[in-house]
Amino acid sequence: MENWSVDQVCNWLRQRNLGELVPKFREEEVSGAALLALNDRMVQQLVKKIGHQAVLMDLINKYQQQKSGLESLAYCCETASPKFPEVVSGKNLKSFFARYKTLQWTSSYALPDFPYDVMCILAEKKCPDHSVRIRIIEFLQADMTKYLEGSLYPNSQQYNIVVNALLQAYPFLDEDGNGFLLWKRALKDRFKYVRRPIEDDEQVLRNKCKFGHRRGQTRKSSFAENKPDDVQVEVEEEPVHLEGSATDVHIKWLKREYMKTQRNWKEVDNRMNVTIEIRRKMISDKAPLKDILRLFPFLRCPYQLFREFQLLTHMDIYKKTVEILEIYAENILSLYVVRNNPINIMLQENLKRHTEEDILKYMKMTAACLLLPDVFGDDSSLFAAVNEEVKVMTPVLEVRNPFNVNSCEFALYIEREELAQLDDCTMALAALVAAFHVFDIPCPKRIHRTLNFLESLVFEVRSPASLP
């Protein structure tokens, strides 16, 4: 943690449901070293809510305790006397050193030496092709297996450590800011591929039995059944278990209700509340998005997406987004940097065709929304695809005919798949910001300034980001 950048600290905060602290931490440039040096008074200045202050200090203290425990453990191992095995012996001794080795690897993992031709490509900072990516993944998988003493079941933390080490050493592999998820998924798939044909390893057989595999049967993927009433949860590392039949019943009911035209929204809210713990566990464990949506299809509904955001942050993001666009629309459109932008030119042409005040206001708010990335010098393709195909994996808006009142269309895409249809630019902007938090997706660096501006206003930061 001492060597973390500001971005890594912000990602760490989001993973612990402290996302609303991110804008302030960015503003104050709190790196990993600065985070560990915070005292009570500094935390009080940084964090407004007492609950968040307590959680943050608890997390820092736990890390410090773990670090001091690791140091003392290393000292004990180095200075152990001949009588040491009498104190920790047999099975306890084995687990003692196993835990020490795991902690030691966690604190400092070193990438393996890749083949010469792969190293040449990486040294030139060239984006590797498919075959080179496979070779990198193969070497990482073999190296992890060596550290795990032959085990083929890394946990989520170990996957994260290895992928983070890869992207820190070679930042250009982090394409569009979503490379972490792609490399982690590829590494997990490589372990699954290696495990699949093994029939004589005790740990593999035990885990196959645990997750429903049997000898002679073909492997079923997670949530393979097509029937809407069948739910099979299969996450091989740190699996999410449905706690008894009650949770299973709630999920089945939600899937059936989603298929109806007339829905009982009050009951939907209740059952989404009951199942939030397992949903957040799946998301934090990086379960595939399609699997999460199969179990909880109501996350495709903008209302439920906003409600999930409110459960996590206690903020009404739709209401906040309306206020933001109403306050800032005119200022954004008056900035010199966007005067010759194609979106602004399109707006001016369409304003001449209408006189109704409501329509003019709607058009200006739409243009202001779409121009935000250009105002901050960010990559607009990571924010919205206007009259073109979506090409990025991270949350992005698809917008068709933005200034045509009768045929304009807004949709939210994640992983190049449509998640939700949206009514207007306000709902679209709120859904985009909410999606990053609800699905715990890291913000791409090339859109960071725009989202930081929006989040600072949504979370009511004391000194919010301002327009350039």
Coordinates of N, CA, C and O in Angstrom, one line a residue, residues 102 105-106 144 148 153-161 184 237-238:
T102 N 2.1 -16.8 2.3 CA 1.0 -16.1 1.5 C 1.1 -14.6 1.8 O 1.1 -13.8 0.9
W105 N 4.1 -13.1 -0.1 CA 3.8 -13.0 -1.5 C 2.9 -11.8 -1.7 O 3.1 -10.9 -2.6
T106 N 1.9 -11.6 -0.8 CA 1.0 -10.5 -1.0 C 1.7 -9.2 -0.9 O 1.3 -8.2 -1.6
M144 N 2.2 -18.3 -10.9 CA 1.3 -18.3 -9.7 C 1.2 -19.7 -9.2 O 1.2 -19.9 -7.9
L148 N 1.9 -20.9 -5.4 CA 0.9 -21.6 -4.7 C 1.2 -23.1 -4.4 O 0.4 -23.9 -4.0
Y153 N -5.9 -23.2 -7.6 CA -7.1 -22.4 -7.2 C -6.6 -21.1 -6.4 O -6.7 -21.0 -5.2
P154 N -6.2 -20.1 -7.2 CA -5.8 -18.8 -6.5 C -7.1 -18.2 -6.0 O -8.2 -18.4 -6.5
N155 N -7.0 -17.3 -5.0 CA -8.2 -16.6 -4.6 C -8.2 -15.2 -5.3 O -7.3 -14.8 -6.0
S156 N -9.2 -14.5 -5.0 CA -9.4 -13.2 -5.8 C -8.3 -12.2 -5.5 O -7.8 -11.5 -6.4
Q157 N -7.8 -12.2 -4.2 CA -6.8 -11.2 -3.9 C -5.5 -11.6 -4.6 O -4.8 -10.7 -5.1
Q158 N -5.2 -12.8 -4.8 CA -4.0 -13.2 -5.5 C -4.1 -12.9 -7.0 O -3.1 -12.5 -7.6
Y159 N -5.2 -13.1 -7.6 CA -5.4 -12.7 -9.0 C -5.2 -11.1 -9.1 O -4.5 -10.7 -10.0
N160 N -5.8 -10.4 -8.2 CA -5.6 -8.9 -8.2 C -4.2 -8.5 -8.1 O -3.7 -7.6 -8.8
I161 N -3.4 -9.2 -7.2 CA -2.0 -8.8 -7.0 C -1.2 -9.0 -8.3 O -0.4 -8.1 -8.7
K184 N -7.5 -10.0 -15.9 CA -7.9 -10.9 -14.8 C -8.8 -12.0 -15.3 O -8.6 -13.2 -14.9
E237 N -13.7 -19.2 -7.5 CA -12.9 -18.8 -6.4 C -13.7 -17.9 -5.5 O -14.4 -17.0 -5.9
E238 N -13.7 -18.2 -4.2 CA -14.5 -17.5 -3.2 C -15.9 -17.4 -3.6 O -16.5 -16.4 -3.9

